[in-house]
């Protein structure tokens, strides 16, 4: 590990996740911020989906997606640490999703840290990054995603804001100059996706989104 990364406990209050930086400071998470500032179109699309299949089925699918996503994250973490993976501990789908990404994971030249807690005093936001290190020769923020379908660039805008935040916070906390982001996504059918992102294009947009968030929760 290149840096002595810190960790911060989290709490749930006001339907938001908060990272407790010290006894006087707690910042809302990047995922809470993005969730609270979703566009009306995105909110309506999600509501229409729930209504089309029913609340119970929607909850089941969401829980399954969360469970599979958590398992794939764990498998990647174990792989990057060189730990032995017992495939019997995971479902066939989870192993399939993980294995689909191994070709991309081997392009990580160096891992600085995994599950790294970060915060920005400037933005007053915090979060936990999947991985930070060198990808294809570039210092990068890396994020693992799972999806039930193949997604296009236009469908992952919020993921890019996440990456931009992690880079901004890491640069602020540790004096780095990371501006490259990577999203590795495993789809349900086993098709892997790689999105490489120039984060310089998202820092200003991120600030605008954070400003809107604080306007919303202050009302």
mmCIF file of N, CA, C and O in Angstrom, residues 117-165:
data_model
loop_
_atom_site.group_PDB
_atom_site.id
_atom_site.type_symbol
_atom_site.label_atom_id
_atom_site.label_comp_id
_atom_site.label_asym_id
_atom_site.label_seq_id
_atom_site.Cartn_x
_atom_site.Cartn_y
_atom_site.Cartn_z
ATOM 1 N N UNK A 117 -11.649 4.676 2.566
ATOM 2 C CA UNK A 117 -12.546 5.757 2.983
ATOM 3 C C UNK A 117 -11.894 7.100 2.676
ATOM 4 O O UNK A 117 -10.723 7.325 2.999
ATOM 5 N N UNK A 118 -12.655 7.985 2.049
ATOM 6 C CA UNK A 118 -12.145 9.285 1.633
ATOM 7 C C UNK A 118 -13.153 10.377 1.973
ATOM 8 O O UNK A 118 -14.358 10.121 2.022
ATOM 9 N N UNK A 119 -12.663 11.585 2.188
ATOM 10 C CA UNK A 119 -13.567 12.721 2.376
ATOM 11 C C UNK A 119 -12.932 13.969 1.797
ATOM 12 O O UNK A 119 -11.712 14.059 1.616
ATOM 13 N N UNK A 120 -13.779 14.940 1.492
ATOM 14 C CA UNK A 120 -13.317 16.229 0.997
ATOM 15 C C UNK A 120 -13.842 17.316 1.921
ATOM 16 O O UNK A 120 -15.056 17.483 2.059
ATOM 17 N N UNK A 121 -12.923 18.032 2.560
ATOM 18 C CA UNK A 121 -13.336 19.161 3.382
ATOM 19 C C UNK A 121 -13.951 20.257 2.514
ATOM 20 O O UNK A 121 -14.849 20.971 2.938
ATOM 21 N N UNK A 122 -13.472 20.349 1.290
ATOM 22 C CA UNK A 122 -13.966 21.372 0.374
ATOM 23 C C UNK A 122 -15.411 21.096 -0.026
ATOM 24 O O UNK A 122 -16.273 21.977 0.048
ATOM 25 N N UNK A 123 -15.701 19.851 -0.420
ATOM 26 C CA UNK A 123 -17.047 19.495 -0.857
ATOM 27 C C UNK A 123 -17.957 19.097 0.304
ATOM 28 O O UNK A 123 -19.178 19.079 0.158
ATOM 29 N N UNK A 124 -17.367 18.732 1.444
ATOM 30 C CA UNK A 124 -18.114 18.243 2.607
ATOM 31 C C UNK A 124 -18.932 16.994 2.253
ATOM 32 O O UNK A 124 -20.121 16.876 2.566
ATOM 33 N N UNK A 125 -18.254 16.075 1.575
ATOM 34 C CA UNK A 125 -18.805 14.789 1.178
ATOM 35 C C UNK A 125 -17.755 13.726 1.493
ATOM 36 O O UNK A 125 -16.550 14.006 1.487
ATOM 37 N N UNK A 126 -18.204 12.499 1.745
ATOM 38 C CA UNK A 126 -17.286 11.398 2.020
ATOM 39 C C UNK A 126 -17.751 10.158 1.265
ATOM 40 O O UNK A 126 -18.829 10.134 0.670
ATOM 41 N N UNK A 127 -16.926 9.126 1.281
ATOM 42 C CA UNK A 127 -17.299 7.893 0.600
ATOM 43 C C UNK A 127 -16.220 6.841 0.724
ATOM 44 O O UNK A 127 -15.165 7.076 1.321
ATOM 45 N N UNK A 128 -16.488 5.682 0.135
ATOM 46 C CA UNK A 128 -15.534 4.577 0.192
ATOM 47 C C UNK A 128 -15.283 4.072 -1.230
ATOM 48 O O UNK A 128 -16.208 3.638 -1.904
ATOM 49 N N UNK A 129 -14.035 4.135 -1.639
ATOM 50 C CA UNK A 129 -13.635 3.793 -3.008
ATOM 51 C C UNK A 129 -13.251 2.318 -3.105
ATOM 52 O O UNK A 129 -12.568 1.795 -2.224
ATOM 53 N N UNK A 130 -13.692 1.657 -4.165
ATOM 54 C CA UNK A 130 -13.384 0.233 -4.332
ATOM 55 C C UNK A 130 -11.892 -0.025 -4.421
ATOM 56 O O UNK A 130 -11.362 -0.928 -3.774
ATOM 57 N N UNK A 131 -11.202 0.757 -5.251
ATOM 58 C CA UNK A 131 -9.773 0.485 -5.448
ATOM 59 C C UNK A 131 -9.071 1.726 -5.984
ATOM 60 O O UNK A 131 -9.640 2.496 -6.763
ATOM 61 N N UNK A 132 -7.842 1.911 -5.542
ATOM 62 C CA UNK A 132 -6.983 2.981 -6.040
ATOM 63 C C UNK A 132 -5.638 2.357 -6.393
ATOM 64 O O UNK A 132 -5.105 1.557 -5.617
ATOM 65 N N UNK A 133 -5.117 2.693 -7.567
ATOM 66 C CA UNK A 133 -3.831 2.127 -7.947
ATOM 67 C C UNK A 133 -3.434 2.519 -9.351
ATOM 68 O O UNK A 133 -3.866 3.550 -9.869
ATOM 69 N N UNK A 134 -2.627 1.683 -9.972
ATOM 70 C CA UNK A 134 -2.132 1.938 -11.322
ATOM 71 C C UNK A 134 -2.836 0.978 -12.280
ATOM 72 O O UNK A 134 -2.748 -0.238 -12.135
ATOM 73 N N UNK A 135 -3.555 1.536 -13.260
ATOM 74 C CA UNK A 135 -4.260 0.727 -14.251
ATOM 75 C C UNK A 135 -3.726 1.083 -15.633
ATOM 76 O O UNK A 135 -3.798 2.243 -16.051
ATOM 77 N N UNK A 136 -3.182 0.112 -16.310
ATOM 78 C CA UNK A 136 -2.582 0.332 -17.629
ATOM 79 C C UNK A 136 -1.583 1.489 -17.596
ATOM 80 O O UNK A 136 -1.546 2.328 -18.496
ATOM 81 N N UNK A 137 -0.821 1.558 -16.521
ATOM 82 C CA UNK A 137 0.232 2.556 -16.410
ATOM 83 C C UNK A 137 -0.199 3.906 -15.865
ATOM 84 O O UNK A 137 0.650 4.785 -15.689
ATOM 85 N N UNK A 138 -1.506 4.094 -15.569
ATOM 86 C CA UNK A 138 -1.990 5.384 -15.092
ATOM 87 C C UNK A 138 -2.504 5.298 -13.660
ATOM 88 O O UNK A 138 -3.249 4.367 -13.328
ATOM 89 N N UNK A 139 -2.142 6.262 -12.777
ATOM 90 C CA UNK A 139 -2.788 6.334 -11.466
ATOM 91 C C UNK A 139 -4.295 6.492 -11.672
ATOM 92 O O UNK A 139 -4.728 7.377 -12.415
ATOM 93 N N UNK A 140 -5.072 5.628 -11.037
ATOM 94 C CA UNK A 140 -6.496 5.569 -11.360
ATOM 95 C C UNK A 140 -7.363 5.296 -10.135
ATOM 96 O O UNK A 140 -6.935 4.661 -9.167
ATOM 97 N N UNK A 141 -8.594 5.789 -10.219
ATOM 98 C CA UNK A 141 -9.666 5.383 -9.327
ATOM 99 C C UNK A 141 -10.429 4.279 -10.045
ATOM 100 O O UNK A 141 -10.845 4.453 -11.199
ATOM 101 N N UNK A 142 -10.610 3.130 -9.382
ATOM 102 C CA UNK A 142 -11.303 2.007 -10.004
ATOM 103 C C UNK A 142 -12.566 1.656 -9.222
ATOM 104 O O UNK A 142 -12.563 1.673 -7.984
ATOM 105 N N UNK A 143 -13.616 1.348 -9.966
ATOM 106 C CA UNK A 143 -14.899 1.042 -9.344
ATOM 107 C C UNK A 143 -15.478 -0.217 -9.992
ATOM 108 O O UNK A 143 -15.442 -0.360 -11.221
ATOM 109 N N UNK A 144 -15.988 -1.123 -9.169
ATOM 110 C CA UNK A 144 -16.574 -2.371 -9.671
ATOM 111 C C UNK A 144 -18.100 -2.226 -9.663
ATOM 112 O O UNK A 144 -18.692 -1.806 -8.661
ATOM 113 N N UNK A 145 -18.719 -2.620 -10.747
ATOM 114 C CA UNK A 145 -20.175 -2.571 -10.848
ATOM 115 C C UNK A 145 -20.698 -3.890 -11.409
ATOM 116 O O UNK A 145 -20.021 -4.560 -12.183
ATOM 117 N N UNK A 146 -21.934 -4.231 -11.022
ATOM 118 C CA UNK A 146 -22.637 -5.351 -11.636
ATOM 119 C C UNK A 146 -23.936 -4.815 -12.217
ATOM 120 O O UNK A 146 -24.495 -3.832 -11.716
ATOM 121 N N UNK A 147 -24.408 -5.464 -13.265
ATOM 122 C CA UNK A 147 -25.615 -4.986 -13.936
ATOM 123 C C UNK A 147 -26.370 -6.163 -14.547
ATOM 124 O O UNK A 147 -25.763 -7.143 -14.988
ATOM 125 N N UNK A 148 -27.686 -6.042 -14.572
ATOM 126 C CA UNK A 148 -28.510 -7.085 -15.182
ATOM 127 C C UNK A 148 -28.501 -6.990 -16.706
ATOM 128 O O UNK A 148 -28.948 -7.904 -17.392
ATOM 129 N N UNK A 149 -27.976 -5.874 -17.231
ATOM 130 C CA UNK A 149 -27.967 -5.686 -18.685
ATOM 131 C C UNK A 149 -26.737 -4.872 -19.086
ATOM 132 O O UNK A 149 -26.092 -4.237 -18.250
ATOM 133 N N UNK A 150 -26.430 -4.898 -20.372
ATOM 134 C CA UNK A 150 -25.332 -4.105 -20.901
ATOM 135 C C UNK A 150 -25.725 -2.629 -20.870
ATOM 136 O O UNK A 150 -26.816 -2.258 -21.293
ATOM 137 N N UNK A 151 -24.837 -1.796 -20.343
ATOM 138 C CA UNK A 151 -25.125 -0.368 -20.230
ATOM 139 C C UNK A 151 -24.215 0.433 -21.156
ATOM 140 O O UNK A 151 -23.069 0.061 -21.399
ATOM 141 N N UNK A 152 -24.754 1.554 -21.614
ATOM 142 C CA UNK A 152 -23.992 2.460 -22.470
ATOM 143 C C UNK A 152 -23.420 3.593 -21.630
ATOM 144 O O UNK A 152 -23.751 3.750 -20.442
ATOM 145 N N UNK A 153 -22.579 4.398 -22.234
ATOM 146 C CA UNK A 153 -21.973 5.547 -21.552
ATOM 147 C C UNK A 153 -23.043 6.466 -20.957
ATOM 148 O O UNK A 153 -22.887 6.976 -19.856
ATOM 149 N N UNK A 154 -24.121 6.673 -21.693
ATOM 150 C CA UNK A 154 -25.160 7.602 -21.242
ATOM 151 C C UNK A 154 -25.908 7.104 -20.013
ATOM 152 O O UNK A 154 -26.593 7.882 -19.345
ATOM 153 N N UNK A 155 -25.766 5.827 -19.682
ATOM 154 C CA UNK A 155 -26.496 5.235 -18.563
ATOM 155 C C UNK A 155 -25.687 5.192 -17.280
ATOM 156 O O UNK A 155 -26.194 4.741 -16.252
ATOM 157 N N UNK A 156 -24.447 5.656 -17.316
ATOM 158 C CA UNK A 156 -23.586 5.522 -16.136
ATOM 159 C C UNK A 156 -23.061 6.873 -15.653
ATOM 160 O O UNK A 156 -22.003 6.947 -15.042
ATOM 161 N N UNK A 157 -23.809 7.937 -15.922
ATOM 162 C CA UNK A 157 -23.335 9.273 -15.580
ATOM 163 C C UNK A 157 -23.037 9.409 -14.087
ATOM 164 O O UNK A 157 -22.011 9.969 -13.694
ATOM 165 N N UNK A 158 -23.927 8.899 -13.239
ATOM 166 C CA UNK A 158 -23.703 9.020 -11.798
ATOM 167 C C UNK A 158 -22.463 8.260 -11.342
ATOM 168 O O UNK A 158 -21.796 8.659 -10.378
ATOM 169 N N UNK A 159 -22.147 7.151 -11.997
ATOM 170 C CA UNK A 159 -20.935 6.411 -11.655
ATOM 171 C C UNK A 159 -19.698 7.279 -11.888
ATOM 172 O O UNK A 159 -18.715 7.220 -11.149
ATOM 173 N N UNK A 160 -19.746 8.092 -12.925
ATOM 174 C CA UNK A 160 -18.621 8.976 -13.239
ATOM 175 C C UNK A 160 -18.474 10.067 -12.179
ATOM 176 O O UNK A 160 -17.355 10.457 -11.833
ATOM 177 N N UNK A 161 -19.601 10.555 -11.658
ATOM 178 C CA UNK A 161 -19.535 11.524 -10.567
ATOM 179 C C UNK A 161 -18.890 10.890 -9.329
ATOM 180 O O UNK A 161 -18.139 11.548 -8.606
ATOM 181 N N UNK A 162 -19.201 9.623 -9.088
ATOM 182 C CA UNK A 162 -18.562 8.911 -7.977
ATOM 183 C C UNK A 162 -17.048 8.907 -8.135
ATOM 184 O O UNK A 162 -16.298 9.230 -7.212
ATOM 185 N N UNK A 163 -16.593 8.512 -9.319
ATOM 186 C CA UNK A 163 -15.161 8.459 -9.581
ATOM 187 C C UNK A 163 -14.517 9.831 -9.395
ATOM 188 O O UNK A 163 -13.437 9.950 -8.806
ATOM 189 N N UNK A 164 -15.191 10.860 -9.913
ATOM 190 C CA UNK A 164 -14.657 12.218 -9.800
ATOM 191 C C UNK A 164 -14.529 12.627 -8.342
ATOM 192 O O UNK A 164 -13.532 13.258 -7.948
ATOM 193 N N UNK A 165 -15.521 12.252 -7.537
ATOM 194 C CA UNK A 165 -15.417 12.584 -6.117
ATOM 195 C C UNK A 165 -14.238 11.871 -5.467
ATOM 196 O O UNK A 165 -13.455 12.471 -4.719
#
